[in-house]
């Protein structure tokens, strides 16, 4: 859609990545049924909607999608297409190096096909953008928000493409990288883990059979997530500064060190793709809603990747915001009204707090190298493997079915 110089919209979504695009798709019924005017502002060019077959890259980043998130995507009409490139997680295998304790969470115990799925981010983006292209949205892409000012009923946005928008509700879904939060006076609490995640795709020597591994080591956890074929997504946590040496290793030397650190539970590591490193912190915005404004995704909370809960938590935030907007419309309340944003916060508060405590607590529990605590952790893993109800409860949390 050709940008207008001056435009009024009900909702402006800043960020067209996975979170912002999911929100746009979730608003489809209200756009088409209630006539909501929605604009999406995205700094990067749109993902191309090509007709030729998808060619997945071995180096593509991927995300773990919980069972609850798959249900949300199904309600948006995009899951069938997304599932074409999804690898199911049928078992979650949790262990600690040097200890006998192991626990396995199995989909069969819950009577479901999969505990979750792992999907390349680029494929998810392509599917979501394909759905958005079918909706009458105002696209400003590529464009950045150069200035944002509160006005009587929302915010006024000045964009780099020359447009000016007046939005009743502005949603920050930009990952927190644009500095808009800070310009609006929203502070974040940051707790560094002094860790760096090294992420890459690896190929294993035997079929992974849908097993996702979580291996705790003295230096930090190692996660392996199943991808299609015999590839797996590696998330290897390092103490800050220790990752640099492994980034510089040859592929062969890197795989040898990974094999030594992880063991042979997944088979032999035969190939590794490009390696990327990301510093890890727990970041939480001190404010995620105010009249005329909502904050979603990594702009609201950035978690340690060990529990794979970040995007799933963000997607639940998307769905809760849409539910609050829908309820507000039924009550003749504007999407950016105080009542709607208070409803959104009430829906999010417990879920957000529970997931942050769960993810952070897991890191801190396994990050303490104390002999008695190490034995207690091992005993706990053994006990969890023997106790059906506790194990099933943990599996339901991993699936996003419990908050």
CSV table of C-alpha atoms in Angstrom, one decimal:
chain,number,residue,atom,x,y,z
A,1,UNK,CA,0.0,0.0,0.0
A,2,UNK,CA,1.4,3.4,-0.9
A,3,UNK,CA,2.2,5.4,2.2
A,4,UNK,CA,0.0,8.4,3.0
A,5,UNK,CA,1.5,11.6,4.3
A,6,UNK,CA,-0.9,11.8,7.2
A,7,UNK,CA,-2.9,8.8,8.3
A,8,UNK,CA,-5.1,7.8,11.3
A,9,UNK,CA,-5.1,4.2,12.4
A,10,UNK,CA,-6.5,2.3,15.3
A,11,UNK,CA,-3.4,0.2,15.8
A,12,UNK,CA,0.2,0.8,14.7
A,13,UNK,CA,2.5,-2.3,15.0
A,14,UNK,CA,6.1,-1.3,15.2
A,15,UNK,CA,8.1,-4.3,14.0
A,16,UNK,CA,7.1,-6.8,11.3
A,17,UNK,CA,9.2,-9.7,12.6
A,18,UNK,CA,7.7,-12.9,14.1
A,19,UNK,CA,5.9,-11.2,17.0
A,20,UNK,CA,4.6,-8.2,15.0
A,21,UNK,CA,3.6,-10.4,12.1
A,22,UNK,CA,1.8,-12.8,14.4
A,23,UNK,CA,-0.1,-9.8,15.9
A,24,UNK,CA,-1.1,-8.6,12.5
A,25,UNK,CA,-2.5,-12.1,11.6
A,26,UNK,CA,-4.2,-12.3,15.0
A,27,UNK,CA,-6.0,-9.0,14.3
A,28,UNK,CA,-7.3,-10.3,10.9
A,29,UNK,CA,-10.9,-11.0,12.2
A,30,UNK,CA,-11.1,-7.5,13.7
A,31,UNK,CA,-9.7,-5.9,10.6
A,32,UNK,CA,-12.1,-7.7,8.3
A,33,UNK,CA,-15.1,-7.8,10.7
A,34,UNK,CA,-14.9,-4.7,12.9
A,35,UNK,CA,-13.1,-2.5,10.3
A,36,UNK,CA,-10.0,-1.9,12.5
A,37,UNK,CA,-7.4,0.2,10.7
A,38,UNK,CA,-4.0,-1.4,11.3
A,39,UNK,CA,-0.6,-0.2,10.1
A,40,UNK,CA,2.7,-2.2,10.3
A,41,UNK,CA,6.0,-0.4,10.3
A,42,UNK,CA,9.1,-2.6,9.6
A,43,UNK,CA,12.6,-1.4,9.0
A,44,UNK,CA,13.7,-4.5,6.9
A,45,UNK,CA,12.3,-5.3,3.5
A,46,UNK,CA,9.4,-7.7,3.4
A,47,UNK,CA,10.2,-11.4,3.0
A,48,UNK,CA,9.6,-12.3,-0.6
A,49,UNK,CA,6.5,-14.4,-1.4
A,50,UNK,CA,8.1,-16.4,-4.2
A,51,UNK,CA,6.2,-19.1,-6.1
A,52,UNK,CA,9.2,-21.5,-6.4
A,53,UNK,CA,9.7,-24.2,-3.8
A,54,UNK,CA,11.2,-23.3,-0.4
A,55,UNK,CA,14.9,-24.1,-0.2
A,56,UNK,CA,15.8,-24.3,3.5
A,57,UNK,CA,19.3,-23.2,4.5
A,58,UNK,CA,21.4,-25.5,6.7
A,59,UNK,CA,22.4,-22.3,8.6
A,60,UNK,CA,18.9,-21.0,9.2
A,61,UNK,CA,18.0,-20.0,12.8
A,62,UNK,CA,15.0,-22.0,14.2
A,63,UNK,CA,12.6,-21.7,17.1
A,64,UNK,CA,10.9,-24.2,19.3
A,65,UNK,CA,7.2,-23.8,19.0
A,66,UNK,CA,5.3,-25.3,22.0
A,67,UNK,CA,2.1,-27.3,21.5
A,68,UNK,CA,0.0,-24.4,22.8
A,69,UNK,CA,1.6,-22.0,20.3
A,70,UNK,CA,0.8,-24.4,17.5
A,71,UNK,CA,-2.8,-24.2,18.6
A,72,UNK,CA,-2.7,-20.4,18.4
A,73,UNK,CA,-1.2,-20.6,14.9
A,74,UNK,CA,-4.0,-23.0,13.9
A,75,UNK,CA,-6.6,-20.5,15.1
A,76,UNK,CA,-4.9,-17.9,12.9
A,77,UNK,CA,-5.2,-20.2,9.9
A,78,UNK,CA,-1.4,-20.5,9.3
A,79,UNK,CA,-0.4,-23.7,11.1
A,80,UNK,CA,-1.0,-26.1,8.3
A,81,UNK,CA,1.4,-24.2,6.1
A,82,UNK,CA,3.9,-23.7,8.9
A,83,UNK,CA,3.9,-27.4,9.7
A,84,UNK,CA,5.3,-28.2,6.3
A,85,UNK,CA,8.8,-27.4,7.5
A,86,UNK,CA,8.3,-28.3,11.2
A,87,UNK,CA,10.2,-31.0,13.0
A,88,UNK,CA,8.2,-32.5,15.9
A,89,UNK,CA,9.6,-32.8,19.4
A,90,UNK,CA,8.4,-36.2,20.7
A,91,UNK,CA,10.7,-36.5,23.7
A,92,UNK,CA,12.6,-34.0,25.8
A,93,UNK,CA,15.7,-35.6,27.4
A,94,UNK,CA,17.1,-33.7,30.4
A,95,UNK,CA,20.4,-34.7,32.0
A,96,UNK,CA,23.4,-33.3,33.9
A,97,UNK,CA,27.0,-34.1,32.9
A,98,UNK,CA,28.8,-36.3,35.5
A,99,UNK,CA,25.5,-37.3,37.2
A,100,UNK,CA,23.3,-40.3,36.8
A,101,UNK,CA,20.0,-38.4,37.0
A,102,UNK,CA,18.1,-38.3,33.7
A,103,UNK,CA,14.5,-37.4,33.0
A,104,UNK,CA,12.5,-37.9,29.8
A,105,UNK,CA,9.3,-36.1,28.9
A,106,UNK,CA,7.4,-38.0,26.3
A,107,UNK,CA,4.5,-36.8,24.1
A,108,UNK,CA,3.0,-40.3,24.3
A,109,UNK,CA,2.4,-39.9,28.0
A,110,UNK,CA,0.1,-36.9,27.3
A,111,UNK,CA,-1.6,-38.6,24.4
A,112,UNK,CA,-0.3,-36.0,21.9
A,113,UNK,CA,1.7,-36.4,18.7
A,114,UNK,CA,4.3,-33.9,19.7
A,115,UNK,CA,5.4,-31.8,22.7
A,116,UNK,CA,6.3,-29.1,20.3
A,117,UNK,CA,7.9,-28.4,16.9
A,118,UNK,CA,11.1,-26.7,15.7
A,119,UNK,CA,10.6,-24.5,12.7
A,120,UNK,CA,13.1,-22.3,10.7
A,121,UNK,CA,12.4,-18.6,11.6
A,122,UNK,CA,12.6,-17.6,7.9
A,123,UNK,CA,9.8,-20.1,7.1
A,124,UNK,CA,7.6,-18.9,9.9
A,125,UNK,CA,8.2,-15.3,8.7
A,126,UNK,CA,7.3,-16.2,5.1
A,127,UNK,CA,4.1,-17.9,6.1
A,128,UNK,CA,3.0,-15.1,8.4
A,129,UNK,CA,3.9,-12.4,5.8
A,130,UNK,CA,1.9,-14.4,3.2
A,131,UNK,CA,-1.2,-14.2,5.4
A,132,UNK,CA,-0.6,-10.5,6.1
A,133,UNK,CA,-0.4,-9.8,2.4
A,134,UNK,CA,-4.1,-11.0,2.1
A,135,UNK,CA,-5.2,-8.4,4.7
A,136,UNK,CA,-6.1,-4.7,4.0
A,137,UNK,CA,-3.3,-3.4,6.2
A,138,UNK,CA,-1.2,-0.2,5.7
A,139,UNK,CA,2.4,-1.3,5.2
A,140,UNK,CA,5.2,1.0,5.8
A,141,UNK,CA,8.2,-1.1,4.8
A,142,UNK,CA,11.1,-0.5,4.8
A,143,UNK,CA,10.5,2.4,7.2
A,144,UNK,CA,11.6,3.4,10.7
A,145,UNK,CA,9.9,5.4,13.4
A,146,UNK,CA,12.0,8.5,13.7
A,147,UNK,CA,9.9,10.3,16.3
A,148,UNK,CA,7.0,9.3,18.6
A,149,UNK,CA,4.9,11.8,20.6
A,150,UNK,CA,2.0,11.2,22.9
A,151,UNK,CA,-1.2,12.9,21.8
A,152,UNK,CA,-4.7,13.2,23.2
A,153,UNK,CA,-5.9,9.7,22.1
A,154,UNK,CA,-2.7,7.7,21.4
A,155,UNK,CA,0.6,8.6,19.7
A,156,UNK,CA,1.8,10.4,16.7
A,157,UNK,CA,4.5,8.7,14.7
A,158,UNK,CA,6.9,10.3,12.2
A,159,UNK,CA,8.3,7.7,9.8
A,160,UNK,CA,11.4,7.7,7.7
A,161,UNK,CA,9.3,7.2,4.5
A,162,UNK,CA,7.8,10.7,5.0
A,163,UNK,CA,4.5,9.4,6.5
A,164,UNK,CA,3.0,10.6,9.8
A,165,UNK,CA,0.6,8.3,11.6
A,166,UNK,CA,-1.7,9.0,14.5
A,167,UNK,CA,-2.4,5.7,16.2
A,168,UNK,CA,-4.9,5.0,19.0
A,169,UNK,CA,-2.8,2.1,20.1
A,170,UNK,CA,0.9,1.7,19.4
A,171,UNK,CA,2.5,-1.7,19.9
A,172,UNK,CA,6.2,-2.0,20.3
A,173,UNK,CA,7.2,-5.3,18.8
A,174,UNK,CA,10.6,-4.3,17.5
A,175,UNK,CA,12.7,-6.5,19.8
A,176,UNK,CA,13.7,-3.5,21.9
A,177,UNK,CA,16.5,-2.6,19.5
A,178,UNK,CA,15.1,0.7,18.2
A,179,UNK,CA,15.4,2.8,21.4
A,180,UNK,CA,11.7,3.7,21.3
A,181,UNK,CA,11.1,2.2,24.7
A,182,UNK,CA,13.7,4.5,26.2
A,183,UNK,CA,12.4,7.5,24.3
A,184,UNK,CA,9.0,6.9,25.9
A,185,UNK,CA,10.5,6.7,29.4
A,186,UNK,CA,10.1,2.9,29.8
A,187,UNK,CA,13.1,1.5,31.7
A,188,UNK,CA,14.2,-2.1,31.7
A,189,UNK,CA,15.6,-4.2,34.5
A,190,UNK,CA,18.6,-6.2,33.2
A,191,UNK,CA,20.3,-9.1,35.0
A,192,UNK,CA,23.3,-10.3,33.1
A,193,UNK,CA,24.0,-14.0,33.2
A,194,UNK,CA,27.7,-13.5,32.2
A,195,UNK,CA,27.0,-16.1,29.6
A,196,UNK,CA,27.0,-16.2,25.8
A,197,UNK,CA,24.9,-18.5,23.6
A,198,UNK,CA,26.7,-20.1,20.7
A,199,UNK,CA,24.1,-21.1,18.1
A,200,UNK,CA,24.6,-23.2,15.0
A,201,UNK,CA,23.1,-26.1,13.0
A,202,UNK,CA,24.8,-29.5,13.4
A,203,UNK,CA,24.3,-32.8,11.6
A,204,UNK,CA,24.2,-36.0,13.6
A,205,UNK,CA,25.1,-39.5,12.5
A,206,UNK,CA,21.8,-41.1,13.2
A,207,UNK,CA,18.1,-40.1,13.1
A,208,UNK,CA,17.3,-38.0,16.1
A,209,UNK,CA,13.7,-39.5,16.2
A,210,UNK,CA,12.3,-36.2,17.5
A,211,UNK,CA,14.3,-36.1,20.7
A,212,UNK,CA,15.3,-32.6,22.1
A,213,UNK,CA,18.2,-32.7,24.5
A,214,UNK,CA,18.9,-30.4,27.5
A,215,UNK,CA,22.3,-31.2,28.9
A,216,UNK,CA,23.6,-29.2,31.9
A,217,UNK,CA,27.4,-28.9,32.2
A,218,UNK,CA,29.6,-27.0,34.7
A,219,UNK,CA,30.2,-24.3,32.0
A,220,UNK,CA,26.5,-24.0,31.1
A,221,UNK,CA,23.7,-25.9,29.4
A,222,UNK,CA,23.8,-27.4,25.9
A,223,UNK,CA,20.5,-27.8,24.0
A,224,UNK,CA,20.0,-29.7,20.8
A,225,UNK,CA,16.6,-29.3,19.0
A,226,UNK,CA,15.5,-31.6,16.2
A,227,UNK,CA,15.2,-30.2,12.7
A,228,UNK,CA,14.1,-31.9,9.6
A,229,UNK,CA,16.4,-34.8,8.4
A,230,UNK,CA,19.3,-35.5,10.6
A,231,UNK,CA,20.0,-31.8,11.5
A,232,UNK,CA,19.7,-30.3,14.9
A,233,UNK,CA,19.8,-26.7,16.3
A,234,UNK,CA,22.6,-26.3,18.8
A,235,UNK,CA,22.4,-23.8,21.6
A,236,UNK,CA,25.7,-24.1,23.5
A,237,UNK,CA,26.0,-21.8,26.6
A,238,UNK,CA,29.5,-20.5,27.4
A,239,UNK,CA,30.9,-18.3,30.1
A,240,UNK,CA,31.4,-14.8,28.7
A,241,UNK,CA,34.7,-14.7,26.8
A,242,UNK,CA,35.0,-18.4,26.4
A,243,UNK,CA,33.0,-18.6,23.2
A,244,UNK,CA,35.6,-16.6,21.2
A,245,UNK,CA,38.1,-19.5,21.1
A,246,UNK,CA,35.4,-21.9,19.8
A,247,UNK,CA,34.1,-19.5,17.2
A,248,UNK,CA,37.7,-19.5,15.8
A,249,UNK,CA,38.1,-23.3,15.7
A,250,UNK,CA,38.0,-25.3,12.5
A,251,UNK,CA,34.8,-27.2,12.0
A,252,UNK,CA,36.5,-30.5,12.8
A,253,UNK,CA,38.0,-29.2,16.1
A,254,UNK,CA,34.7,-27.6,17.0
A,255,UNK,CA,32.8,-30.8,16.5
A,256,UNK,CA,35.4,-32.7,18.5
A,257,UNK,CA,35.0,-30.4,21.5
A,258,UNK,CA,31.2,-30.5,21.2
A,259,UNK,CA,31.3,-34.3,21.2
A,260,UNK,CA,33.5,-34.3,24.3
A,261,UNK,CA,31.2,-31.8,26.1
A,262,UNK,CA,27.9,-33.4,25.1
A,263,UNK,CA,28.7,-37.1,24.8
A,264,UNK,CA,27.3,-39.5,22.3
A,265,UNK,CA,23.6,-39.6,23.3
A,266,UNK,CA,22.6,-38.0,20.0
A,267,UNK,CA,25.2,-39.9,17.9
A,268,UNK,CA,28.3,-38.4,16.3
A,269,UNK,CA,28.4,-34.8,15.2
A,270,UNK,CA,29.4,-34.8,11.5
A,271,UNK,CA,28.8,-31.2,10.2
A,272,UNK,CA,28.4,-27.7,11.6
A,273,UNK,CA,27.1,-24.6,10.0
A,274,UNK,CA,27.9,-21.0,10.6
A,275,UNK,CA,28.3,-20.2,14.3
A,276,UNK,CA,26.7,-17.1,15.9
A,277,UNK,CA,27.2,-15.8,19.5
A,278,UNK,CA,24.7,-13.8,21.5
A,279,UNK,CA,25.2,-12.4,25.1
A,280,UNK,CA,22.6,-13.6,27.5
A,281,UNK,CA,20.7,-11.5,30.1
A,282,UNK,CA,17.3,-11.6,31.7
A,283,UNK,CA,15.7,-8.3,30.6
A,284,UNK,CA,12.3,-7.2,31.7
A,285,UNK,CA,10.6,-4.0,30.9
A,286,UNK,CA,9.3,-2.2,34.0
A,287,UNK,CA,6.2,-1.2,32.1
A,288,UNK,CA,4.5,-3.2,29.3
A,289,UNK,CA,1.2,-1.2,29.0
A,290,UNK,CA,0.0,2.3,29.4
A,291,UNK,CA,-2.9,4.1,27.7
A,292,UNK,CA,-2.3,4.0,24.0
A,293,UNK,CA,0.8,1.7,24.2
A,294,UNK,CA,1.6,-2.0,24.6
A,295,UNK,CA,5.0,-3.7,24.6
A,296,UNK,CA,5.4,-7.3,23.3
A,297,UNK,CA,8.1,-9.9,22.6
A,298,UNK,CA,11.7,-9.2,23.4
A,299,UNK,CA,10.9,-5.5,23.9
A,300,UNK,CA,9.0,-6.7,27.0
A,301,UNK,CA,11.1,-9.6,28.1
A,302,UNK,CA,14.3,-11.4,26.9
A,303,UNK,CA,14.8,-14.8,28.5
A,304,UNK,CA,17.6,-17.3,28.7
A,305,UNK,CA,17.1,-19.7,25.7
A,306,UNK,CA,17.6,-22.9,27.9
A,307,UNK,CA,13.9,-23.5,28.4
A,308,UNK,CA,12.8,-22.4,24.9
A,309,UNK,CA,10.0,-20.2,26.3
A,310,UNK,CA,10.8,-16.8,24.8
A,311,UNK,CA,8.8,-16.8,21.6
A,312,UNK,CA,6.0,-18.9,23.1
A,313,UNK,CA,5.6,-16.4,25.9
A,314,UNK,CA,5.6,-13.6,23.3
A,315,UNK,CA,2.9,-15.3,21.2
A,316,UNK,CA,0.7,-15.7,24.3
A,317,UNK,CA,1.1,-12.0,24.8
A,318,UNK,CA,-0.1,-11.4,21.3
A,319,UNK,CA,-3.2,-13.5,21.8
A,320,UNK,CA,-4.0,-11.9,25.1
A,321,UNK,CA,-3.7,-8.4,23.6
A,322,UNK,CA,-6.0,-9.3,20.8
A,323,UNK,CA,-8.5,-10.9,23.3
A,324,UNK,CA,-8.4,-7.7,25.4
A,325,UNK,CA,-9.0,-5.5,22.3
A,326,UNK,CA,-11.9,-7.8,21.2
A,327,UNK,CA,-13.5,-7.6,24.6
A,328,UNK,CA,-13.0,-3.8,24.6
A,329,UNK,CA,-14.7,-3.4,21.2
A,330,UNK,CA,-17.7,-5.4,22.6
A,331,UNK,CA,-17.8,-2.9,25.4
A,332,UNK,CA,-17.4,0.1,23.1
A,333,UNK,CA,-13.9,0.8,24.3
A,334,UNK,CA,-11.1,2.0,22.0
A,335,UNK,CA,-8.1,-0.4,21.5
A,336,UNK,CA,-5.8,2.1,23.2
A,337,UNK,CA,-8.1,2.9,26.1
A,338,UNK,CA,-7.0,2.4,29.7
A,339,UNK,CA,-9.6,-0.3,30.3
A,340,UNK,CA,-8.3,-2.4,27.4
A,341,UNK,CA,-4.7,-2.1,28.4
A,342,UNK,CA,-5.5,-2.9,32.0
A,343,UNK,CA,-7.3,-6.0,30.9
A,344,UNK,CA,-4.3,-6.9,28.8
A,345,UNK,CA,-1.9,-6.5,31.8
A,346,UNK,CA,-4.2,-8.6,34.0
A,347,UNK,CA,-4.2,-11.4,31.5
A,348,UNK,CA,-0.4,-11.3,31.2
A,349,UNK,CA,0.8,-10.8,34.7
A,350,UNK,CA,0.8,-14.3,36.1
A,351,UNK,CA,1.9,-16.1,32.9
A,352,UNK,CA,4.9,-13.7,32.4
A,353,UNK,CA,6.0,-13.9,36.1
A,354,UNK,CA,5.7,-17.7,36.2
A,355,UNK,CA,7.7,-18.3,33.0
A,356,UNK,CA,10.4,-15.8,34.0
A,357,UNK,CA,10.8,-17.4,37.4
A,358,UNK,CA,10.9,-20.9,35.8
A,359,UNK,CA,13.5,-20.1,33.2
A,360,UNK,CA,15.7,-18.0,35.5
A,361,UNK,CA,15.4,-20.5,38.4
A,362,UNK,CA,16.5,-23.3,36.1
A,363,UNK,CA,19.7,-21.5,35.1
A,364,UNK,CA,20.5,-20.6,38.7
A,365,UNK,CA,19.8,-24.1,40.0
A,366,UNK,CA,22.1,-25.8,37.5
A,367,UNK,CA,24.6,-23.0,37.5
A,368,UNK,CA,25.6,-23.6,41.2
A,369,UNK,CA,28.5,-26.0,41.4
A,370,UNK,CA,28.1,-27.2,45.0
A,371,UNK,CA,28.7,-30.9,45.8
A,372,UNK,CA,25.6,-31.4,48.0
A,373,UNK,CA,23.4,-29.5,45.6
A,374,UNK,CA,24.7,-31.5,42.6
A,375,UNK,CA,23.7,-34.7,44.3
A,376,UNK,CA,20.3,-33.2,45.1
A,377,UNK,CA,19.8,-32.2,41.4
A,378,UNK,CA,20.7,-35.7,40.3
A,379,UNK,CA,18.3,-37.2,42.8
A,380,UNK,CA,15.6,-34.8,41.6
A,381,UNK,CA,16.1,-35.8,38.0
A,382,UNK,CA,15.9,-39.5,38.9
A,383,UNK,CA,12.8,-38.9,41.1
A,384,UNK,CA,11.2,-36.9,38.3
A,385,UNK,CA,11.7,-39.7,35.9
A,386,UNK,CA,10.0,-42.1,38.3
A,387,UNK,CA,7.1,-39.8,39.2
A,388,UNK,CA,4.6,-39.7,36.5
A,389,UNK,CA,2.4,-36.8,37.6
A,390,UNK,CA,5.3,-34.4,38.2
A,391,UNK,CA,6.9,-35.3,34.9
A,392,UNK,CA,3.6,-34.8,33.0
A,393,UNK,CA,3.2,-31.4,34.8
A,394,UNK,CA,6.6,-30.4,33.5
A,395,UNK,CA,5.8,-31.6,30.0
A,396,UNK,CA,2.5,-29.6,30.0
A,397,UNK,CA,4.5,-26.5,31.0
A,398,UNK,CA,7.0,-27.1,28.2
A,399,UNK,CA,4.1,-27.4,25.8
A,400,UNK,CA,2.6,-24.1,26.9
A,401,UNK,CA,-0.6,-25.8,28.0
A,402,UNK,CA,-0.1,-24.5,31.6
A,403,UNK,CA,0.7,-21.0,32.7
